[in-house]
Amino acid sequence: MSTPVVLSEQDLRAVTAFAAASAEDVLGIFEADRPDDSRPRDAVGAAWAFAQGGERGKSLRDTAWAALKAAKDARTAAGREAAWAAMAAAGAAYLHPLAKPTQVKHILGAGAHAARAAELVAGDDRRVGADQLEGTVRRATPLVVDVLSRYPAAPDGGGRVGELTRLLDATLRTRPA
């Protein structure tokens, strides 16, 4: 059984804003792949709406699911990762108050998928992913880092996105306040 984590609405809004900004960085990658498909952009828009005081309701869930479906329709791996980043941004609002390593993906998933999308669009250049993660680290507010610290470290597995999640997790947990 997991220990409960105390989360306020302010915490959820901060995490969602962080995730939305991360996903927003790579929306153009998906849109270059599928220019007539607004589902990932809609998911990021819904995440921003929640982060700025909106409801955590059906629209947010629906846009997250739609971005997931858009990922399946992507023509490229980079486009798919960018859509997954958007899905993760909308899903960040649903961070569960359970001290499980898997919950860290709600906080960092959009940033990790965005970094992977950037790598792939640059010919699988890991330096590009590292640069993307640096920007993600810079945008993490003290509140986001505080929320992250309430959870265990990111879980093992998950391929390259899992590696990027763990790198982002470790960097944020050890950065000076």
mmCIF file with all atom_site columns, C-alpha atoms in Angstrom:
data_model
loop_
_atom_site.group_PDB
_atom_site.id
_atom_site.type_symbol
_atom_site.label_atom_id
_atom_site.label_alt_id
_atom_site.label_comp_id
_atom_site.label_asym_id
_atom_site.label_entity_id
_atom_site.label_seq_id
_atom_site.pdbx_PDB_ins_code
_atom_site.Cartn_x
_atom_site.Cartn_y
_atom_site.Cartn_z
_atom_site.occupancy
_atom_site.B_iso_or_equiv
_atom_site.pdbx_formal_charge
_atom_site.auth_seq_id
_atom_site.auth_comp_id
_atom_site.auth_asym_id
_atom_site.auth_atom_id
_atom_site.pdbx_PDB_model_num
ATOM 1   C CA . MET A 1 1   ? 0.000   0.000  0.000   1.00 0.00 ? 1   MET A CA 1
ATOM 2   C CA . SER A 1 2   ? 1.280   3.478  -0.899  1.00 0.00 ? 2   SER A CA 1
ATOM 3   C CA . THR A 1 3   ? 1.588   6.346  1.496   1.00 0.00 ? 3   THR A CA 1
ATOM 4   C CA . PRO A 1 4   ? -0.729  9.253  0.637   1.00 0.00 ? 4   PRO A CA 1
ATOM 5   C CA . VAL A 1 5   ? 0.867   12.409 -0.717  1.00 0.00 ? 5   VAL A CA 1
ATOM 6   C CA . VAL A 1 6   ? -0.712  15.731 0.163   1.00 0.00 ? 6   VAL A CA 1
ATOM 7   C CA . LEU A 1 7   ? -1.469  17.702 -2.992  1.00 0.00 ? 7   LEU A CA 1
ATOM 8   C CA . SER A 1 8   ? -3.243  21.031 -3.221  1.00 0.00 ? 8   SER A CA 1
ATOM 9   C CA . GLU A 1 9   ? -4.986  22.411 -6.265  1.00 0.00 ? 9   GLU A CA 1
ATOM 10  C CA . GLN A 1 10  ? -2.129  24.931 -6.487  1.00 0.00 ? 10  GLN A CA 1
ATOM 11  C CA . ASP A 1 11  ? 0.335   22.010 -6.649  1.00 0.00 ? 11  ASP A CA 1
ATOM 12  C CA . LEU A 1 12  ? -1.614  20.394 -9.484  1.00 0.00 ? 12  LEU A CA 1
ATOM 13  C CA . ARG A 1 13  ? -1.845  23.662 -11.397 1.00 0.00 ? 13  ARG A CA 1
ATOM 14  C CA . ALA A 1 14  ? 1.921   24.254 -11.063 1.00 0.00 ? 14  ALA A CA 1
ATOM 15  C CA . VAL A 1 15  ? 2.759   20.731 -12.259 1.00 0.00 ? 15  VAL A CA 1
ATOM 16  C CA . THR A 1 16  ? 0.324   21.075 -15.162 1.00 0.00 ? 16  THR A CA 1
ATOM 17  C CA . ALA A 1 17  ? 1.777   24.450 -16.218 1.00 0.00 ? 17  ALA A CA 1
ATOM 18  C CA . PHE A 1 18  ? 5.268   22.916 -16.149 1.00 0.00 ? 18  PHE A CA 1
ATOM 19  C CA . ALA A 1 19  ? 4.099   19.988 -18.277 1.00 0.00 ? 19  ALA A CA 1
ATOM 20  C CA . ALA A 1 20  ? 2.179   22.219 -20.701 1.00 0.00 ? 20  ALA A CA 1
ATOM 21  C CA . ALA A 1 21  ? 5.221   24.425 -21.285 1.00 0.00 ? 21  ALA A CA 1
ATOM 22  C CA . SER A 1 22  ? 7.338   21.323 -21.922 1.00 0.00 ? 22  SER A CA 1
ATOM 23  C CA . ALA A 1 23  ? 4.891   19.911 -24.467 1.00 0.00 ? 23  ALA A CA 1
ATOM 24  C CA . GLU A 1 24  ? 4.334   23.267 -26.114 1.00 0.00 ? 24  GLU A CA 1
ATOM 25  C CA . ASP A 1 25  ? 8.022   23.326 -27.077 1.00 0.00 ? 25  ASP A CA 1
ATOM 26  C CA . VAL A 1 26  ? 7.517   20.433 -29.497 1.00 0.00 ? 26  VAL A CA 1
ATOM 27  C CA . LEU A 1 27  ? 3.994   20.947 -30.853 1.00 0.00 ? 27  LEU A CA 1
ATOM 28  C CA . GLY A 1 28  ? 5.544   22.102 -34.127 1.00 0.00 ? 28  GLY A CA 1
ATOM 29  C CA . ILE A 1 29  ? 7.114   18.672 -34.572 1.00 0.00 ? 29  ILE A CA 1
ATOM 30  C CA . PHE A 1 30  ? 3.718   17.000 -34.536 1.00 0.00 ? 30  PHE A CA 1
ATOM 31  C CA . GLU A 1 31  ? 2.164   19.750 -36.646 1.00 0.00 ? 31  GLU A CA 1
ATOM 32  C CA . ALA A 1 32  ? 4.861   19.323 -39.313 1.00 0.00 ? 32  ALA A CA 1
ATOM 33  C CA . ASP A 1 33  ? 3.936   15.631 -39.370 1.00 0.00 ? 33  ASP A CA 1
ATOM 34  C CA . ARG A 1 34  ? 0.133   16.116 -39.312 1.00 0.00 ? 34  ARG A CA 1
ATOM 35  C CA . PRO A 1 35  ? -0.617  19.788 -40.156 1.00 0.00 ? 35  PRO A CA 1
ATOM 36  C CA . ASP A 1 36  ? -4.402  19.363 -40.128 1.00 0.00 ? 36  ASP A CA 1
ATOM 37  C CA . ASP A 1 37  ? -4.580  17.645 -36.724 1.00 0.00 ? 37  ASP A CA 1
ATOM 38  C CA . SER A 1 38  ? -5.101  19.978 -33.765 1.00 0.00 ? 38  SER A CA 1
ATOM 39  C CA . ARG A 1 39  ? -5.572  17.306 -31.089 1.00 0.00 ? 39  ARG A CA 1
ATOM 40  C CA . PRO A 1 40  ? -2.155  17.706 -29.385 1.00 0.00 ? 40  PRO A CA 1
ATOM 41  C CA . ARG A 1 41  ? -2.448  21.510 -29.460 1.00 0.00 ? 41  ARG A CA 1
ATOM 42  C CA . ASP A 1 42  ? -5.957  21.216 -27.999 1.00 0.00 ? 42  ASP A CA 1
ATOM 43  C CA . ALA A 1 43  ? -4.581  19.024 -25.176 1.00 0.00 ? 43  ALA A CA 1
ATOM 44  C CA . VAL A 1 44  ? -1.860  21.556 -24.368 1.00 0.00 ? 44  VAL A CA 1
ATOM 45  C CA . GLY A 1 45  ? -4.461  24.339 -24.485 1.00 0.00 ? 45  GLY A CA 1
ATOM 46  C CA . ALA A 1 46  ? -6.673  22.442 -22.059 1.00 0.00 ? 46  ALA A CA 1
ATOM 47  C CA . ALA A 1 47  ? -3.676  21.875 -19.765 1.00 0.00 ? 47  ALA A CA 1
ATOM 48  C CA . TRP A 1 48  ? -2.931  25.619 -19.798 1.00 0.00 ? 48  TRP A CA 1
ATOM 49  C CA . ALA A 1 49  ? -6.595  26.406 -19.110 1.00 0.00 ? 49  ALA A CA 1
ATOM 50  C CA . PHE A 1 50  ? -6.518  24.183 -16.012 1.00 0.00 ? 50  PHE A CA 1
ATOM 51  C CA . ALA A 1 51  ? -3.141  25.568 -14.919 1.00 0.00 ? 51  ALA A CA 1
ATOM 52  C CA . GLN A 1 52  ? -4.561  29.087 -15.113 1.00 0.00 ? 52  GLN A CA 1
ATOM 53  C CA . GLY A 1 53  ? -7.610  28.351 -12.971 1.00 0.00 ? 53  GLY A CA 1
ATOM 54  C CA . GLY A 1 54  ? -9.925  26.265 -15.141 1.00 0.00 ? 54  GLY A CA 1
ATOM 55  C CA . GLU A 1 55  ? -11.786 23.099 -14.254 1.00 0.00 ? 55  GLU A CA 1
ATOM 56  C CA . ARG A 1 56  ? -10.187 19.683 -14.014 1.00 0.00 ? 56  ARG A CA 1
ATOM 57  C CA . GLY A 1 57  ? -12.940 17.924 -15.840 1.00 0.00 ? 57  GLY A CA 1
ATOM 58  C CA . LYS A 1 58  ? -14.178 16.153 -18.932 1.00 0.00 ? 58  LYS A CA 1
ATOM 59  C CA . SER A 1 59  ? -12.603 18.512 -21.480 1.00 0.00 ? 59  SER A CA 1
ATOM 60  C CA . LEU A 1 60  ? -9.159  17.996 -20.007 1.00 0.00 ? 60  LEU A CA 1
ATOM 61  C CA . ARG A 1 61  ? -9.557  14.201 -20.001 1.00 0.00 ? 61  ARG A CA 1
ATOM 62  C CA . ASP A 1 62  ? -11.040 14.164 -23.487 1.00 0.00 ? 62  ASP A CA 1
ATOM 63  C CA . THR A 1 63  ? -8.222  16.222 -24.981 1.00 0.00 ? 63  THR A CA 1
ATOM 64  C CA . ALA A 1 64  ? -5.622  13.984 -23.325 1.00 0.00 ? 64  ALA A CA 1
ATOM 65  C CA . TRP A 1 65  ? -7.251  10.892 -24.863 1.00 0.00 ? 65  TRP A CA 1
ATOM 66  C CA . ALA A 1 66  ? -7.503  12.659 -28.218 1.00 0.00 ? 66  ALA A CA 1
ATOM 67  C CA . ALA A 1 67  ? -3.772  13.502 -28.142 1.00 0.00 ? 67  ALA A CA 1
ATOM 68  C CA . LEU A 1 68  ? -3.053  9.840  -27.422 1.00 0.00 ? 68  LEU A CA 1
ATOM 69  C CA . LYS A 1 69  ? -5.087  8.902  -30.495 1.00 0.00 ? 69  LYS A CA 1
ATOM 70  C CA . ALA A 1 70  ? -3.249  11.564 -32.508 1.00 0.00 ? 70  ALA A CA 1
ATOM 71  C CA . ALA A 1 71  ? 0.031   9.896  -31.543 1.00 0.00 ? 71  ALA A CA 1
ATOM 72  C CA . LYS A 1 72  ? -1.235  6.690  -33.142 1.00 0.00 ? 72  LYS A CA 1
ATOM 73  C CA . ASP A 1 73  ? -1.935  8.647  -36.338 1.00 0.00 ? 73  ASP A CA 1
ATOM 74  C CA . ALA A 1 74  ? 1.504   10.287 -36.468 1.00 0.00 ? 74  ALA A CA 1
ATOM 75  C CA . ARG A 1 75  ? 3.595   9.424  -39.500 1.00 0.00 ? 75  ARG A CA 1
ATOM 76  C CA . THR A 1 76  ? 6.923   9.752  -37.714 1.00 0.00 ? 76  THR A CA 1
ATOM 77  C CA . ALA A 1 77  ? 8.353   8.647  -34.376 1.00 0.00 ? 77  ALA A CA 1
ATOM 78  C CA . ALA A 1 78  ? 9.164   12.288 -33.560 1.00 0.00 ? 78  ALA A CA 1
ATOM 79  C CA . GLY A 1 79  ? 5.561   13.317 -34.253 1.00 0.00 ? 79  GLY A CA 1
ATOM 80  C CA . ARG A 1 80  ? 4.333   10.482 -32.060 1.00 0.00 ? 80  ARG A CA 1
ATOM 81  C CA . GLU A 1 81  ? 6.574   11.567 -29.167 1.00 0.00 ? 81  GLU A CA 1
ATOM 82  C CA . ALA A 1 82  ? 5.390   15.172 -29.522 1.00 0.00 ? 82  ALA A CA 1
ATOM 83  C CA . ALA A 1 83  ? 1.750   14.034 -29.341 1.00 0.00 ? 83  ALA A CA 1
ATOM 84  C CA . TRP A 1 84  ? 2.572   11.907 -26.297 1.00 0.00 ? 84  TRP A CA 1
ATOM 85  C CA . ALA A 1 85  ? 4.113   15.002 -24.686 1.00 0.00 ? 85  ALA A CA 1
ATOM 86  C CA . ALA A 1 86  ? 0.813   16.831 -25.243 1.00 0.00 ? 86  ALA A CA 1
ATOM 87  C CA . MET A 1 87  ? -1.155  13.905 -23.818 1.00 0.00 ? 87  MET A CA 1
ATOM 88  C CA . ALA A 1 88  ? 1.138   13.884 -20.773 1.00 0.00 ? 88  ALA A CA 1
ATOM 89  C CA . ALA A 1 89  ? 0.624   17.632 -20.303 1.00 0.00 ? 89  ALA A CA 1
ATOM 90  C CA . ALA A 1 90  ? -3.144  17.265 -20.116 1.00 0.00 ? 90  ALA A CA 1
ATOM 91  C CA . GLY A 1 91  ? -2.729  14.172 -17.934 1.00 0.00 ? 91  GLY A CA 1
ATOM 92  C CA . ALA A 1 92  ? -0.482  16.009 -15.466 1.00 0.00 ? 92  ALA A CA 1
ATOM 93  C CA . ALA A 1 93  ? -3.568  17.491 -13.836 1.00 0.00 ? 93  ALA A CA 1
ATOM 94  C CA . TYR A 1 94  ? -4.446  13.943 -12.761 1.00 0.00 ? 94  TYR A CA 1
ATOM 95  C CA . LEU A 1 95  ? -1.348  13.350 -10.658 1.00 0.00 ? 95  LEU A CA 1
ATOM 96  C CA . HIS A 1 96  ? -2.480  10.901 -7.979  1.00 0.00 ? 96  HIS A CA 1
ATOM 97  C CA . PRO A 1 97  ? -1.733  11.500 -4.296  1.00 0.00 ? 97  PRO A CA 1
ATOM 98  C CA . LEU A 1 98  ? -0.016  8.104  -3.951  1.00 0.00 ? 98  LEU A CA 1
ATOM 99  C CA . ALA A 1 99  ? 3.710   7.827  -3.219  1.00 0.00 ? 99  ALA A CA 1
ATOM 100 C CA . LYS A 1 100 ? 4.431   5.545  -6.178  1.00 0.00 ? 100 LYS A CA 1
ATOM 101 C CA . PRO A 1 101 ? 7.365   5.953  -8.565  1.00 0.00 ? 101 PRO A CA 1
ATOM 102 C CA . THR A 1 102 ? 5.000   5.699  -11.539 1.00 0.00 ? 102 THR A CA 1
ATOM 103 C CA . GLN A 1 103 ? 3.339   8.962  -10.516 1.00 0.00 ? 103 GLN A CA 1
ATOM 104 C CA . VAL A 1 104 ? 6.558   10.801 -11.363 1.00 0.00 ? 104 VAL A CA 1
ATOM 105 C CA . LYS A 1 105 ? 5.620   10.282 -15.020 1.00 0.00 ? 105 LYS A CA 1
ATOM 106 C CA . HIS A 1 106 ? 2.662   12.642 -14.482 1.00 0.00 ? 106 HIS A CA 1
ATOM 107 C CA . ILE A 1 107 ? 5.115   15.342 -13.437 1.00 0.00 ? 107 ILE A CA 1
ATOM 108 C CA . LEU A 1 108 ? 7.976   14.683 -15.874 1.00 0.00 ? 108 LEU A CA 1
ATOM 109 C CA . GLY A 1 109 ? 6.417   12.742 -18.749 1.00 0.00 ? 109 GLY A CA 1
ATOM 110 C CA . ALA A 1 110 ? 5.739   15.733 -20.979 1.00 0.00 ? 110 ALA A CA 1
ATOM 111 C CA . GLY A 1 111 ? 9.326   16.936 -20.593 1.00 0.00 ? 111 GLY A CA 1
ATOM 112 C CA . ALA A 1 112 ? 10.786  13.485 -21.294 1.00 0.00 ? 112 ALA A CA 1
ATOM 113 C CA . HIS A 1 113 ? 8.609   12.911 -24.374 1.00 0.00 ? 113 HIS A CA 1
ATOM 114 C CA . ALA A 1 114 ? 9.430   16.410 -25.619 1.00 0.00 ? 114 ALA A CA 1
ATOM 115 C CA . ALA A 1 115 ? 13.151  15.719 -25.255 1.00 0.00 ? 115 ALA A CA 1
ATOM 116 C CA . ARG A 1 116 ? 12.770  12.446 -27.150 1.00 0.00 ? 116 ARG A CA 1
ATOM 117 C CA . ALA A 1 117 ? 10.801  14.175 -29.925 1.00 0.00 ? 117 ALA A CA 1
ATOM 118 C CA . ALA A 1 118 ? 13.572  16.772 -30.228 1.00 0.00 ? 118 ALA A CA 1
ATOM 119 C CA . GLU A 1 119 ? 16.205  14.024 -30.406 1.00 0.00 ? 119 GLU A CA 1
ATOM 120 C CA . LEU A 1 120 ? 14.354  12.131 -33.100 1.00 0.00 ? 120 LEU A CA 1
ATOM 121 C CA . VAL A 1 121 ? 13.675  15.129 -35.293 1.00 0.00 ? 121 VAL A CA 1
ATOM 122 C CA . ALA A 1 122 ? 17.430  15.850 -35.106 1.00 0.00 ? 122 ALA A CA 1
ATOM 123 C CA . GLY A 1 123 ? 18.365  12.378 -36.342 1.00 0.00 ? 123 GLY A CA 1
ATOM 124 C CA . ASP A 1 124 ? 18.413  10.758 -32.881 1.00 0.00 ? 124 ASP A CA 1
ATOM 125 C CA . ASP A 1 125 ? 20.966  13.269 -31.591 1.00 0.00 ? 125 ASP A CA 1
ATOM 126 C CA . ARG A 1 126 ? 21.110  12.848 -27.818 1.00 0.00 ? 126 ARG A CA 1
ATOM 127 C CA . ARG A 1 127 ? 22.784  16.234 -27.392 1.00 0.00 ? 127 ARG A CA 1
ATOM 128 C CA . VAL A 1 128 ? 19.588  17.814 -28.682 1.00 0.00 ? 128 VAL A CA 1
ATOM 129 C CA . GLY A 1 129 ? 17.612  15.856 -26.077 1.00 0.00 ? 129 GLY A CA 1
ATOM 130 C CA . ALA A 1 130 ? 20.015  17.012 -23.372 1.00 0.00 ? 130 ALA A CA 1
ATOM 131 C CA . ASP A 1 131 ? 19.552  20.614 -24.495 1.00 0.00 ? 131 ASP A CA 1
ATOM 132 C CA . GLN A 1 132 ? 15.775  20.180 -24.412 1.00 0.00 ? 132 GLN A CA 1
ATOM 133 C CA . LEU A 1 133 ? 16.004  18.777 -20.866 1.00 0.00 ? 133 LEU A CA 1
ATOM 134 C CA . GLU A 1 134 ? 18.136  21.755 -19.783 1.00 0.00 ? 134 GLU A CA 1
ATOM 135 C CA . GLY A 1 135 ? 15.317  24.059 -20.823 1.00 0.00 ? 135 GLY A CA 1
ATOM 136 C CA . THR A 1 136 ? 12.832  21.877 -18.973 1.00 0.00 ? 136 THR A CA 1
ATOM 137 C CA . VAL A 1 137 ? 14.954  22.017 -15.813 1.00 0.00 ? 137 VAL A CA 1
ATOM 138 C CA . ARG A 1 138 ? 15.164  25.821 -16.061 1.00 0.00 ? 138 ARG A CA 1
ATOM 139 C CA . ARG A 1 139 ? 11.386  26.155 -16.214 1.00 0.00 ? 139 ARG A CA 1
ATOM 140 C CA . ALA A 1 140 ? 10.756  23.982 -13.146 1.00 0.00 ? 140 ALA A CA 1
ATOM 141 C CA . THR A 1 141 ? 9.589   26.239 -10.352 1.00 0.00 ? 141 THR A CA 1
ATOM 142 C CA . PRO A 1 142 ? 10.489  25.556 -6.719  1.00 0.00 ? 142 PRO A CA 1
ATOM 143 C CA . LEU A 1 143 ? 6.892   24.383 -6.224  1.00 0.00 ? 143 LEU A CA 1
ATOM 144 C CA . VAL A 1 144 ? 7.216   21.803 -9.018  1.00 0.00 ? 144 VAL A CA 1
ATOM 145 C CA . VAL A 1 145 ? 10.468  20.515 -7.485  1.00 0.00 ? 145 VAL A CA 1
ATOM 146 C CA . ASP A 1 146 ? 8.790   20.397 -4.065  1.00 0.00 ? 146 ASP A CA 1
ATOM 147 C CA . VAL A 1 147 ? 5.890   18.336 -5.454  1.00 0.00 ? 147 VAL A CA 1
ATOM 148 C CA . LEU A 1 148 ? 8.360   16.013 -7.201  1.00 0.00 ? 148 LEU A CA 1
ATOM 149 C CA . SER A 1 149 ? 10.268  15.531 -3.944  1.00 0.00 ? 149 SER A CA 1
ATOM 150 C CA . ARG A 1 150 ? 7.129   14.126 -2.294  1.00 0.00 ? 150 ARG A CA 1
ATOM 151 C CA . TYR A 1 151 ? 7.346   11.075 -4.557  1.00 0.00 ? 151 TYR A CA 1
ATOM 152 C CA . PRO A 1 152 ? 9.900   8.278  -4.854  1.00 0.00 ? 152 PRO A CA 1
ATOM 153 C CA . ALA A 1 153 ? 12.409  8.461  -7.707  1.00 0.00 ? 153 ALA A CA 1
ATOM 154 C CA . ALA A 1 154 ? 11.207  7.696  -11.236 1.00 0.00 ? 154 ALA A CA 1
ATOM 155 C CA . PRO A 1 155 ? 10.844  3.985  -12.008 1.00 0.00 ? 155 PRO A CA 1
ATOM 156 C CA . ASP A 1 156 ? 13.196  1.816  -14.042 1.00 0.00 ? 156 ASP A CA 1
ATOM 157 C CA . GLY A 1 157 ? 12.353  0.816  -17.593 1.00 0.00 ? 157 GLY A CA 1
ATOM 158 C CA . GLY A 1 158 ? 10.573  2.753  -20.283 1.00 0.00 ? 158 GLY A CA 1
ATOM 159 C CA . GLY A 1 159 ? 13.285  2.752  -22.933 1.00 0.00 ? 159 GLY A CA 1
ATOM 160 C CA . ARG A 1 160 ? 14.821  6.064  -23.953 1.00 0.00 ? 160 ARG A CA 1
ATOM 161 C CA . VAL A 1 161 ? 11.892  8.086  -22.597 1.00 0.00 ? 161 VAL A CA 1
ATOM 162 C CA . GLY A 1 162 ? 12.359  6.303  -19.271 1.00 0.00 ? 162 GLY A CA 1
ATOM 163 C CA . GLU A 1 163 ? 16.051  7.242  -19.312 1.00 0.00 ? 163 GLU A CA 1
ATOM 164 C CA . LEU A 1 164 ? 15.163  10.860 -20.017 1.00 0.00 ? 164 LEU A CA 1
ATOM 165 C CA . THR A 1 165 ? 12.570  10.806 -17.226 1.00 0.00 ? 165 THR A CA 1
ATOM 166 C CA . ARG A 1 166 ? 15.134  9.475  -14.739 1.00 0.00 ? 166 ARG A CA 1
ATOM 167 C CA . LEU A 1 167 ? 17.733  12.022 -15.880 1.00 0.00 ? 167 LEU A CA 1
ATOM 168 C CA . LEU A 1 168 ? 15.245  14.859 -15.479 1.00 0.00 ? 168 LEU A CA 1
ATOM 169 C CA . ASP A 1 169 ? 14.142  13.476 -12.104 1.00 0.00 ? 169 ASP A CA 1
ATOM 170 C CA . ALA A 1 170 ? 17.689  13.179 -10.767 1.00 0.00 ? 170 ALA A CA 1
ATOM 171 C CA . THR A 1 171 ? 18.648  16.636 -12.054 1.00 0.00 ? 171 THR A CA 1
ATOM 172 C CA . LEU A 1 172 ? 15.657  18.349 -10.476 1.00 0.00 ? 172 LEU A CA 1
ATOM 173 C CA . ARG A 1 173 ? 16.065  16.550 -7.146  1.00 0.00 ? 173 ARG A CA 1
ATOM 174 C CA . THR A 1 174 ? 19.722  17.563 -6.852  1.00 0.00 ? 174 THR A CA 1
ATOM 175 C CA . ARG A 1 175 ? 19.564  21.101 -8.171  1.00 0.00 ? 175 ARG A CA 1
ATOM 176 C CA . PRO A 1 176 ? 20.315  23.834 -5.670  1.00 0.00 ? 176 PRO A CA 1
ATOM 177 C CA . ALA A 1 177 ? 17.239  25.586 -4.269  1.00 0.00 ? 177 ALA A CA 1
#
